[in-house]
Short mmCIF file of C-alpha atoms in Angstrom, two decimals:
data_model
loop_
_atom_site.label_atom_id
_atom_site.label_comp_id
_atom_site.label_asym_id
_atom_site.label_seq_id
_atom_site.Cartn_x
_atom_site.Cartn_y
_atom_site.Cartn_z
CA UNK A 378 0.00 0.02 0.03
CA UNK A 379 1.97 3.05 -1.17
CA UNK A 380 0.56 6.05 0.41
CA UNK A 381 2.95 8.50 -1.35
CA UNK A 382 3.69 8.00 -5.03
CA UNK A 383 6.06 9.43 -7.31
CA UNK A 384 5.03 8.04 -10.68
CA UNK A 385 7.99 9.20 -12.79
CA UNK A 386 11.12 7.49 -11.99
CA UNK A 387 13.23 9.89 -13.96
CA UNK A 388 13.02 13.33 -15.65
CA UNK A 389 15.50 15.05 -17.92
CA UNK A 390 15.46 18.75 -18.45
CA UNK A 391 17.95 21.24 -20.07
CA UNK A 392 19.89 23.65 -17.93
CA UNK A 393 17.82 26.90 -17.39
CA UNK A 394 14.58 25.23 -17.93
CA UNK A 395 11.99 24.46 -15.32
CA UNK A 396 11.98 21.29 -13.62
CA UNK A 397 8.67 19.85 -12.33
CA UNK A 398 8.56 16.91 -10.00
CA UNK A 399 5.23 15.33 -9.05
CA UNK A 400 3.85 13.46 -6.02
CA UNK A 401 0.65 11.92 -5.15
CA UNK A 402 -0.73 10.78 -1.87
CA UNK A 403 -3.75 8.72 -0.81
CA UNK A 404 -4.06 9.35 3.07
CA UNK A 405 -6.01 12.31 3.81
CA UNK A 406 -4.67 12.69 7.22
CA UNK A 407 -1.28 13.69 5.83
CA UNK A 408 -1.03 17.28 7.08
CA UNK A 409 2.62 18.14 6.32
CA UNK A 410 4.75 17.39 3.18
CA UNK A 411 8.38 17.62 2.43
CA UNK A 412 10.82 17.19 -0.24
CA UNK A 413 14.39 15.82 0.17
CA UNK A 414 17.28 15.63 -2.35
CA UNK A 415 19.57 12.82 -2.47
CA UNK A 416 22.97 12.57 -4.12
CA UNK A 417 24.79 9.16 -4.67
CA UNK A 418 26.59 8.08 -1.60
CA UNK A 419 25.04 10.83 0.61
CA UNK A 420 22.09 10.59 3.01
CA UNK A 421 19.00 12.69 1.89
CA UNK A 422 19.09 16.30 2.60
CA UNK A 423 15.84 18.45 3.40
CA UNK A 424 14.93 20.76 0.65
CA UNK A 425 11.46 22.39 1.20
CA UNK A 426 8.33 21.76 3.14
CA UNK A 427 4.65 22.85 3.07
CA UNK A 428 1.82 22.60 5.46
CA UNK A 429 -1.61 21.59 4.57
CA UNK A 430 -2.84 24.90 5.47
CA UNK A 431 -0.98 26.57 2.58
CA UNK A 432 -1.10 25.82 -1.16
CA UNK A 433 2.43 27.12 -2.00
CA UNK A 434 5.82 27.78 -0.29
CA UNK A 435 8.72 29.29 -2.07
CA UNK A 436 12.47 29.13 -1.08
CA UNK A 437 14.65 30.69 -3.79
CA UNK A 438 14.52 28.52 -6.86
CA UNK A 439 12.42 25.97 -5.23
CA UNK A 440 8.65 26.14 -4.91
CA UNK A 441 6.28 23.56 -3.73
CA UNK A 442 2.75 23.45 -4.61
CA UNK A 443 -0.20 21.57 -2.73
CA UNK A 444 -3.57 20.69 -4.21
CA UNK A 445 -5.29 19.12 -1.34
CA UNK A 446 -8.54 18.18 -3.16
CA UNK A 447 -6.38 16.34 -5.80
CA UNK A 448 -4.06 14.99 -3.13
CA UNK A 449 -1.17 16.18 -5.24
CA UNK A 450 1.97 18.10 -4.64
CA UNK A 451 4.78 19.38 -7.10
CA UNK A 452 8.02 20.64 -6.71
CA UNK A 453 9.25 23.43 -9.31
CA UNK A 454 12.92 24.14 -9.75
CA UNK A 455 13.49 27.38 -11.73
CA UNK A 456 15.94 27.74 -13.34
CA UNK A 457 17.40 24.24 -13.20
CA UNK A 458 21.10 23.84 -12.76
CA UNK A 459 23.31 20.86 -13.45
CA UNK A 460 24.00 20.54 -9.64
CA UNK A 461 20.40 19.83 -9.17
CA UNK A 462 20.94 16.31 -10.71
CA UNK A 463 19.95 14.03 -7.87
CA UNK A 464 17.05 11.79 -6.65
CA UNK A 465 14.26 13.70 -5.21
CA UNK A 466 11.85 12.36 -2.68
CA UNK A 467 8.64 13.59 -1.45
CA UNK A 468 7.55 12.75 1.96
CA UNK A 469 4.37 13.13 4.12
CA UNK A 470 3.63 12.99 7.76
CA UNK A 471 0.43 12.97 9.63
CA UNK A 472 1.62 14.97 12.46
CA UNK A 473 -0.07 12.90 15.10
CA UNK A 474 2.73 10.44 15.05
CA UNK A 475 5.39 12.93 15.55
CA UNK A 476 7.52 13.72 12.77
CA UNK A 477 10.32 11.30 12.95
CA UNK A 478 8.18 9.10 10.98
CA UNK A 479 7.90 10.30 7.46
CA UNK A 480 6.18 8.17 4.52
CA UNK A 481 8.40 8.52 1.43
CA UNK A 482 7.73 8.09 -2.33
CA UNK A 483 9.97 6.02 -4.28
CA UNK A 484 12.11 8.96 -5.77
CA UNK A 485 12.37 10.76 -9.02
CA UNK A 486 15.85 10.93 -10.42
CA UNK A 487 16.31 14.28 -12.00
CA UNK A 488 19.01 14.92 -14.83
CA UNK A 489 19.98 18.60 -15.77
CA UNK A 490 21.72 18.64 -18.92
CA UNK A 491 24.32 21.52 -19.48
CA UNK B 385 28.27 21.22 13.95
CA UNK B 386 28.98 17.57 13.11
CA UNK B 387 26.26 15.78 11.13
CA UNK B 388 24.71 12.41 11.90
CA UNK B 389 27.43 9.74 11.88
CA UNK B 390 26.71 6.21 11.00
CA UNK B 391 28.77 3.26 11.45
CA UNK B 392 29.91 1.02 9.80
CA UNK B 393 29.54 2.34 6.43
CA UNK B 394 29.56 -0.89 4.54
CA UNK B 395 29.38 -4.44 5.71
CA UNK B 396 28.81 -7.88 4.46
CA UNK B 397 26.99 -10.64 6.21
CA UNK B 398 25.76 -14.02 5.51
CA UNK B 399 22.21 -15.35 5.87
CA UNK B 400 21.41 -16.17 9.45
CA UNK B 401 23.85 -13.88 10.95
CA UNK B 402 22.98 -10.75 13.10
CA UNK B 403 24.13 -7.30 12.58
CA UNK B 404 24.21 -3.91 14.71
CA UNK B 405 24.44 -0.51 13.21
CA UNK B 406 25.26 2.51 15.05
CA UNK B 407 24.05 6.08 14.63
CA UNK B 408 25.31 9.24 16.51
CA UNK B 409 22.72 12.17 16.05
CA UNK B 410 23.67 15.80 15.85
CA UNK B 411 24.30 17.14 19.17
CA UNK B 412 21.16 18.30 20.90
CA UNK B 413 18.92 16.26 18.75
CA UNK B 414 16.93 13.78 20.81
CA UNK B 415 14.88 12.07 18.15
CA UNK B 416 16.55 9.34 16.04
CA UNK B 417 14.75 7.61 13.23
CA UNK B 418 15.72 4.60 11.20
CA UNK B 419 14.93 3.91 7.44
CA UNK B 420 15.55 1.18 5.03
CA UNK B 421 16.12 2.13 1.37
CA UNK B 422 15.96 -0.53 -1.28
CA UNK B 423 16.09 -0.36 -5.01
CA UNK B 424 12.42 0.64 -6.08
CA UNK B 425 11.05 0.97 -2.67
CA UNK B 426 12.10 4.39 -1.51
CA UNK B 427 12.65 4.84 2.15
CA UNK B 428 10.78 2.82 4.31
CA UNK B 429 10.35 3.74 8.04
CA UNK B 430 11.74 1.34 10.61
CA UNK B 431 11.39 2.94 14.10
CA UNK B 432 11.77 6.21 15.93
CA UNK B 433 13.38 6.82 19.39
CA UNK B 434 12.83 9.85 21.49
CA UNK B 435 14.52 10.02 25.06
CA UNK B 436 15.26 6.42 25.11
CA UNK B 437 11.74 5.39 24.13
CA UNK B 438 10.49 4.05 21.06
CA UNK B 439 7.57 6.07 20.00
CA UNK B 440 6.85 4.93 16.54
CA UNK B 441 7.45 1.62 14.67
CA UNK B 442 7.06 0.81 11.01
CA UNK B 443 5.82 -2.55 9.37
CA UNK B 444 8.84 -4.53 9.73
CA UNK B 445 9.08 -8.03 11.40
CA UNK B 446 10.40 -8.43 15.03
CA UNK B 447 13.77 -9.48 13.72
CA UNK B 448 14.31 -5.72 13.31
CA UNK B 449 14.97 -3.87 16.60
CA UNK B 450 16.53 -0.84 18.20
CA UNK B 451 17.40 1.06 21.09
CA UNK B 452 18.48 4.45 22.16
CA UNK B 453 20.83 5.44 24.80
CA UNK B 454 20.80 8.54 27.23
CA UNK B 455 23.25 10.26 25.23
CA UNK B 456 20.79 10.12 22.20
CA UNK B 457 23.08 7.62 20.42
CA UNK B 458 21.00 4.82 18.78
CA UNK B 459 21.56 1.37 17.49
CA UNK B 460 19.49 -0.88 15.44
CA UNK B 461 19.76 -4.66 15.22
CA UNK B 462 18.80 -7.17 12.61
CA UNK B 463 18.81 -10.77 13.51
CA UNK B 464 18.59 -13.96 11.38
CA UNK B 465 19.59 -12.03 8.35
CA UNK B 466 17.76 -12.90 5.16
CA UNK B 467 18.84 -11.96 1.50
CA UNK B 468 16.09 -9.34 1.31
CA UNK B 469 17.51 -7.35 4.15
CA UNK B 470 20.35 -6.16 1.84
CA UNK B 471 19.73 -2.52 1.73
CA UNK B 472 20.99 0.95 2.79
CA UNK B 473 20.04 1.62 6.30
CA UNK B 474 19.63 5.54 7.00
CA UNK B 475 19.51 7.12 10.26
CA UNK B 476 18.08 10.47 10.74
CA UNK B 477 17.87 12.99 13.82
CA UNK B 478 15.78 15.97 14.45
CA UNK B 479 15.41 18.67 17.01
CA UNK B 480 12.04 20.21 16.25
CA UNK B 481 8.71 18.63 15.47
CA UNK B 482 8.93 19.92 11.81
CA UNK B 483 9.80 16.81 9.85
CA UNK B 484 13.11 18.26 8.90
CA UNK B 485 15.06 15.23 9.42
CA UNK B 486 19.01 15.22 9.21
CA UNK B 487 20.36 12.08 7.49
CA UNK B 488 23.49 10.38 7.96
CA UNK B 489 25.15 8.81 4.85
CA UNK B 490 23.88 5.32 5.73
CA UNK B 491 25.14 1.98 6.34
CA UNK B 492 25.05 -0.22 3.28
CA UNK B 493 24.50 -3.99 4.37
CA UNK B 494 24.88 -6.65 1.92
CA UNK B 495 23.60 -10.15 2.83
CA UNK B 496 25.06 -13.11 0.99
#
């Protein structure tokens, strides 16, 4: 039972263009969503988050959008840079379980071509 | 500030053996969580410890166990290893209840 799904295993974009990574969830109890980035041989690093009371959160080149009615969130990276090439995981928390427990998607490998 | 430290980084075991993995969280972080990453499965939550108490557990068999010490360092143990236990085991610590976990580089376990 995959409660958080990233249906695109990979994405390739040109440097300078927008990268859009998508994530769907099924559990309506999720109230906090996060994106993590992972480089090979490193642990995931936190990128950006959004609470369910918001529909958008920005941090520099990164923006996360949340559509609660569709149970869908997306991460926009503008402009994309070669250093953004990594695996991106979306994750969700239902808050009540305290946030050491996150439900992760399977990840999307982003390749940004120079 | 030192990050999350996991040891060992790599290890090879055979079926039936047991393994213990160690995690030192960031100083001041009292919550430690463990995750298993396998190809195609993403990261799956194993358990979380806070102040030496397990406060969340994922859907893993009882062969997987853990503990946390008074200095917040944590260990996880897998007994009677199976081939399917081959994975990257990630430890993460956190300070505030924001979901912003700080991950270590992981311990890569290979079971032969």
